[in-house]
C-alpha cells in the first residue's frame, strides 16, 4: 500500500511541476505568476525588443528589474514588496528607445521568499574595503608597510640567514 501512495504523490508532483505557469500579459511583456502576493518572486519576459538589455520599473517591485537576453526576448526577476497592498500596479518597460506600459495585479496574501532580497539602500556599516575611504590624511600611516618597513624586514631576514649559516658551520666542525 505504501508504494501506491508514493507513486500517486510522485505523479501529482510531476503534474504540478510541468503544468503551465499563469502569466499576466500586457504591452508586449508578461509577468509570472500573473497575480503575485506581497513578498513573492516574480519574473518578467519582454518580447519584440531589438536591444540586449532593458529595465522594468514598478512601485510594487523591491528593485527595478534588469532585463537581459538575445533574439528579441529579454527576461529578468525581482520581488514584490512585502508592504505593498493588494491591487493593480503599473509596469513601465524601457527597451531600446521605446517605453511600454502595462499592469499586473497583486493579490492579498503573504509569501515566504526563498532568499533575502538585495537591499536597495544598504546600511553604511564600514569595514572591509570601505574603511580606507574613511581615513584622513593624518591616518595615512595606517595604509600598511612602506619602504622603511621593507628594508627593516630584509635586514632582519639577512641577519637570520647569517645566524643559521654560522650555526650550521659550527655544528659541522663539531665545536657547537
mmCIF file of C-alpha atoms in Angstrom:
data_model
loop_
_atom_site.group_PDB
_atom_site.id
_atom_site.type_symbol
_atom_site.label_atom_id
_atom_site.label_comp_id
_atom_site.label_asym_id
_atom_site.label_seq_id
_atom_site.Cartn_x
_atom_site.Cartn_y
_atom_site.Cartn_z
ATOM 1 C CA UNK A 1 0.000 0.000 0.000
ATOM 2 C CA UNK A 2 2.937 2.337 0.699
ATOM 3 C CA UNK A 3 4.251 2.127 -2.860
ATOM 4 C CA UNK A 4 0.824 3.138 -4.237
ATOM 5 C CA UNK A 5 0.868 6.301 -2.079
ATOM 6 C CA UNK A 6 4.406 7.148 -3.177
ATOM 7 C CA UNK A 7 3.518 6.602 -6.838
ATOM 8 C CA UNK A 8 0.383 8.738 -6.526
ATOM 9 C CA UNK A 9 2.267 11.556 -4.749
ATOM 10 C CA UNK A 10 5.064 11.470 -7.334
ATOM 11 C CA UNK A 11 2.509 11.639 -10.151
ATOM 12 C CA UNK A 12 0.765 14.649 -8.585
ATOM 13 C CA UNK A 13 4.080 16.393 -8.002
ATOM 14 C CA UNK A 14 5.085 15.842 -11.629
ATOM 15 C CA UNK A 15 1.721 17.170 -12.832
ATOM 16 C CA UNK A 16 2.150 20.381 -10.835
ATOM 17 C CA UNK A 17 5.790 20.782 -11.830
ATOM 18 C CA UNK A 18 5.065 20.552 -15.550
ATOM 19 C CA UNK A 19 1.785 22.489 -15.504
ATOM 20 C CA UNK A 20 1.892 25.770 -17.443
ATOM 21 C CA UNK A 21 2.518 28.887 -15.371
ATOM 22 C CA UNK A 22 -0.070 31.643 -15.452
ATOM 23 C CA UNK A 23 1.139 34.897 -16.991
ATOM 24 C CA UNK A 24 -0.270 38.393 -16.973
ATOM 25 C CA UNK A 25 0.452 39.858 -20.364
ATOM 26 C CA UNK A 26 0.033 43.433 -21.444
ATOM 27 C CA UNK A 27 2.102 45.756 -23.620
ATOM 28 C CA UNK A 28 4.300 43.042 -25.145
ATOM 29 C CA UNK A 29 5.548 41.639 -21.854
ATOM 30 C CA UNK A 30 4.418 39.071 -19.308
ATOM 31 C CA UNK A 31 4.709 38.759 -15.530
ATOM 32 C CA UNK A 32 4.845 35.362 -13.878
ATOM 33 C CA UNK A 33 2.963 34.488 -11.711
ATOM 34 C CA UNK A 34 0.128 36.581 -13.090
ATOM 35 C CA UNK A 35 -1.197 37.559 -9.626
ATOM 36 C CA UNK A 36 1.708 37.519 -7.164
ATOM 37 C CA UNK A 37 1.352 38.096 -3.423
ATOM 38 C CA UNK A 38 3.464 40.540 -1.366
ATOM 39 C CA UNK A 39 6.935 39.108 -0.744
ATOM 40 C CA UNK A 40 6.849 36.685 -3.674
ATOM 41 C CA UNK A 41 9.362 36.466 -6.509
ATOM 42 C CA UNK A 42 8.255 37.462 -9.996
ATOM 43 C CA UNK A 43 9.834 37.037 -13.385
ATOM 44 C CA UNK A 44 9.232 39.185 -16.438
ATOM 45 C CA UNK A 45 9.554 38.316 -20.102
ATOM 46 C CA UNK A 46 9.601 41.020 -22.779
ATOM 47 C CA UNK A 47 9.219 40.129 -26.446
ATOM 48 C CA UNK A 48 9.949 42.060 -29.633
ATOM 49 C CA UNK A 49 12.871 44.044 -28.230
ATOM 50 C CA UNK A 50 15.730 44.989 -30.525
ATOM 51 C CA UNK A 51 18.174 45.649 -27.665
ATOM 52 C CA UNK A 52 20.027 43.129 -25.483
ATOM 53 C CA UNK A 53 19.157 44.897 -22.212
ATOM 54 C CA UNK A 54 16.232 46.757 -20.718
ATOM 55 C CA UNK A 55 14.633 47.837 -17.457
ATOM 56 C CA UNK A 56 11.221 47.234 -15.895
ATOM 57 C CA UNK A 57 10.011 49.599 -13.167
ATOM 58 C CA UNK A 58 7.007 49.304 -10.857
ATOM 59 C CA UNK A 59 6.114 50.664 -7.433
ATOM 60 C CA UNK A 60 5.339 47.081 -6.414
ATOM 61 C CA UNK A 61 8.896 45.813 -7.055
ATOM 62 C CA UNK A 62 11.593 45.797 -4.383
ATOM 63 C CA UNK A 63 14.088 46.824 -7.072
ATOM 64 C CA UNK A 64 13.888 47.611 -10.772
ATOM 65 C CA UNK A 65 14.163 44.544 -12.971
ATOM 66 C CA UNK A 66 17.280 44.399 -15.139
ATOM 67 C CA UNK A 67 16.244 42.651 -18.322
ATOM 68 C CA UNK A 68 18.767 40.771 -20.453
ATOM 69 C CA UNK A 69 18.545 38.390 -23.361
ATOM 70 C CA UNK A 70 19.009 37.803 -27.064
ATOM 71 C CA UNK A 71 16.946 37.245 -30.192
ATOM 72 C CA UNK A 72 14.368 39.874 -29.240
ATOM 73 C CA UNK A 73 13.356 38.325 -25.907
ATOM 74 C CA UNK A 74 14.501 39.776 -22.573
ATOM 75 C CA UNK A 75 13.972 38.236 -19.132
ATOM 76 C CA UNK A 76 14.569 39.330 -15.534
ATOM 77 C CA UNK A 77 13.437 38.806 -11.952
ATOM 78 C CA UNK A 78 12.503 40.837 -8.884
ATOM 79 C CA UNK A 79 10.426 40.526 -5.745
ATOM 80 C CA UNK A 80 7.131 42.128 -4.768
ATOM 81 C CA UNK A 81 7.468 44.452 -1.758
ATOM 82 C CA UNK A 82 6.159 42.906 1.440
ATOM 83 C CA UNK A 83 4.469 46.160 2.458
ATOM 84 C CA UNK A 84 2.542 46.568 -0.814
ATOM 85 C CA UNK A 85 -1.234 46.277 -0.641
ATOM 86 C CA UNK A 86 -3.398 44.217 -2.955
ATOM 87 C CA UNK A 87 -4.387 45.944 -6.188
ATOM 88 C CA UNK A 88 -3.379 46.702 -9.755
ATOM 89 C CA UNK A 89 0.096 48.108 -10.384
ATOM 90 C CA UNK A 90 1.577 49.681 -13.475
ATOM 91 C CA UNK A 91 4.815 48.423 -15.018
ATOM 92 C CA UNK A 92 6.959 50.583 -17.295
ATOM 93 C CA UNK A 93 9.378 48.718 -19.518
ATOM 94 C CA UNK A 94 12.183 50.533 -21.324
ATOM 95 C CA UNK A 95 13.554 48.540 -24.202
ATOM 96 C CA UNK A 96 15.813 50.415 -26.570
ATOM 97 C CA UNK A 97 14.308 53.828 -27.205
ATOM 98 C CA UNK A 98 10.700 52.705 -26.682
ATOM 99 C CA UNK A 99 8.695 52.669 -23.465
ATOM 100 C CA UNK A 100 5.933 50.173 -22.890
ATOM 101 C CA UNK A 101 3.304 50.235 -20.175
ATOM 102 C CA UNK A 102 1.166 47.501 -18.741
ATOM 103 C CA UNK A 103 -0.408 46.354 -15.493
ATOM 104 C CA UNK A 104 -0.461 43.353 -13.229
ATOM 105 C CA UNK A 105 -2.458 42.548 -10.101
ATOM 106 C CA UNK A 106 -1.056 41.841 -6.662
ATOM 107 C CA UNK A 107 -3.457 39.702 -4.669
ATOM 108 C CA UNK A 108 -3.899 39.579 -0.918
ATOM 109 C CA UNK A 109 -1.693 37.119 0.952
ATOM 110 C CA UNK A 110 1.869 36.584 2.056
ATOM 111 C CA UNK A 111 4.715 34.628 0.565
ATOM 112 C CA UNK A 112 7.709 33.052 2.187
ATOM 113 C CA UNK A 113 10.623 34.087 -0.031
ATOM 114 C CA UNK A 114 13.358 31.564 -0.613
ATOM 115 C CA UNK A 115 16.201 34.059 -0.236
ATOM 116 C CA UNK A 116 16.543 37.591 1.095
ATOM 117 C CA UNK A 117 16.182 40.322 -1.456
ATOM 118 C CA UNK A 118 19.027 42.598 -2.392
ATOM 119 C CA UNK A 119 18.878 45.771 -0.316
ATOM 120 C CA UNK A 120 18.037 48.915 -2.229
ATOM 121 C CA UNK A 121 19.745 51.191 0.308
ATOM 122 C CA UNK A 122 22.240 49.163 2.350
ATOM 123 C CA UNK A 123 23.380 50.306 5.776
ATOM 124 C CA UNK A 124 26.685 52.210 5.903
ATOM 125 C CA UNK A 125 28.488 49.784 8.188
ATOM 126 C CA UNK A 126 32.055 50.477 7.125
ATOM 127 C CA UNK A 127 34.721 47.837 7.480
ATOM 128 C CA UNK A 128 36.288 45.805 4.755
ATOM 129 C CA UNK A 129 37.453 47.781 1.761
ATOM 130 C CA UNK A 130 35.335 50.788 2.724
ATOM 131 C CA UNK A 131 37.477 51.630 5.765
ATOM 132 C CA UNK A 132 40.195 53.072 3.517
ATOM 133 C CA UNK A 133 37.772 55.689 2.178
ATOM 134 C CA UNK A 134 37.125 56.940 5.708
ATOM 135 C CA UNK A 135 40.778 57.685 6.525
ATOM 136 C CA UNK A 136 42.010 61.249 6.645
ATOM 137 C CA UNK A 137 45.481 62.421 5.562
ATOM 138 C CA UNK A 138 46.648 62.182 9.205
ATOM 139 C CA UNK A 139 45.831 58.468 9.196
ATOM 140 C CA UNK A 140 47.847 57.731 6.053
ATOM 141 C CA UNK A 141 50.357 55.788 8.144
ATOM 142 C CA UNK A 142 47.686 53.072 8.523
ATOM 143 C CA UNK A 143 47.912 52.203 4.851
ATOM 144 C CA UNK A 144 50.429 49.451 5.515
ATOM 145 C CA UNK A 145 54.154 48.858 5.232
ATOM 146 C CA UNK A 146 56.255 51.286 3.239
ATOM 147 C CA UNK A 147 59.867 51.348 2.122
ATOM 148 C CA UNK A 148 61.248 51.616 5.673
ATOM 149 C CA UNK A 149 59.334 48.514 6.731
ATOM 150 C CA UNK A 150 60.527 46.588 3.698
ATOM 151 C CA UNK A 151 64.192 47.487 4.326
ATOM 152 C CA UNK A 152 63.915 46.559 8.025
ATOM 153 C CA UNK A 153 62.359 43.208 7.076
ATOM 154 C CA UNK A 154 65.121 42.451 4.586
ATOM 155 C CA UNK A 155 67.859 43.335 7.129
ATOM 156 C CA UNK A 156 66.262 41.067 9.744
ATOM 157 C CA UNK A 157 65.876 38.226 7.230
ATOM 158 C CA UNK A 158 69.541 38.609 6.211
ATOM 159 C CA UNK A 159 70.678 38.562 9.877
ATOM 160 C CA UNK A 160 68.647 35.401 10.470
ATOM 161 C CA UNK A 161 70.202 33.745 7.404
ATOM 162 C CA UNK A 162 73.726 34.618 8.597
ATOM 163 C CA UNK A 163 72.964 33.253 12.095
ATOM 164 C CA UNK A 164 71.678 29.978 10.646
ATOM 165 C CA UNK A 165 74.728 29.668 8.377
ATOM 166 C CA UNK A 166 77.162 30.262 11.271
ATOM 167 C CA UNK A 167 75.319 27.782 13.470
ATOM 168 C CA UNK A 168 75.448 25.158 10.708
ATOM 169 C CA UNK A 169 79.194 25.762 10.195
ATOM 170 C CA UNK A 170 79.878 25.273 13.908
ATOM 171 C CA UNK A 171 77.940 22.025 14.037
ATOM 172 C CA UNK A 172 79.739 20.642 11.002
ATOM 173 C CA UNK A 173 83.128 21.385 12.661
ATOM 174 C CA UNK A 174 81.904 19.882 15.914
ATOM 175 C CA UNK A 175 82.558 22.965 18.033
ATOM 176 C CA UNK A 176 78.978 23.842 18.860
#
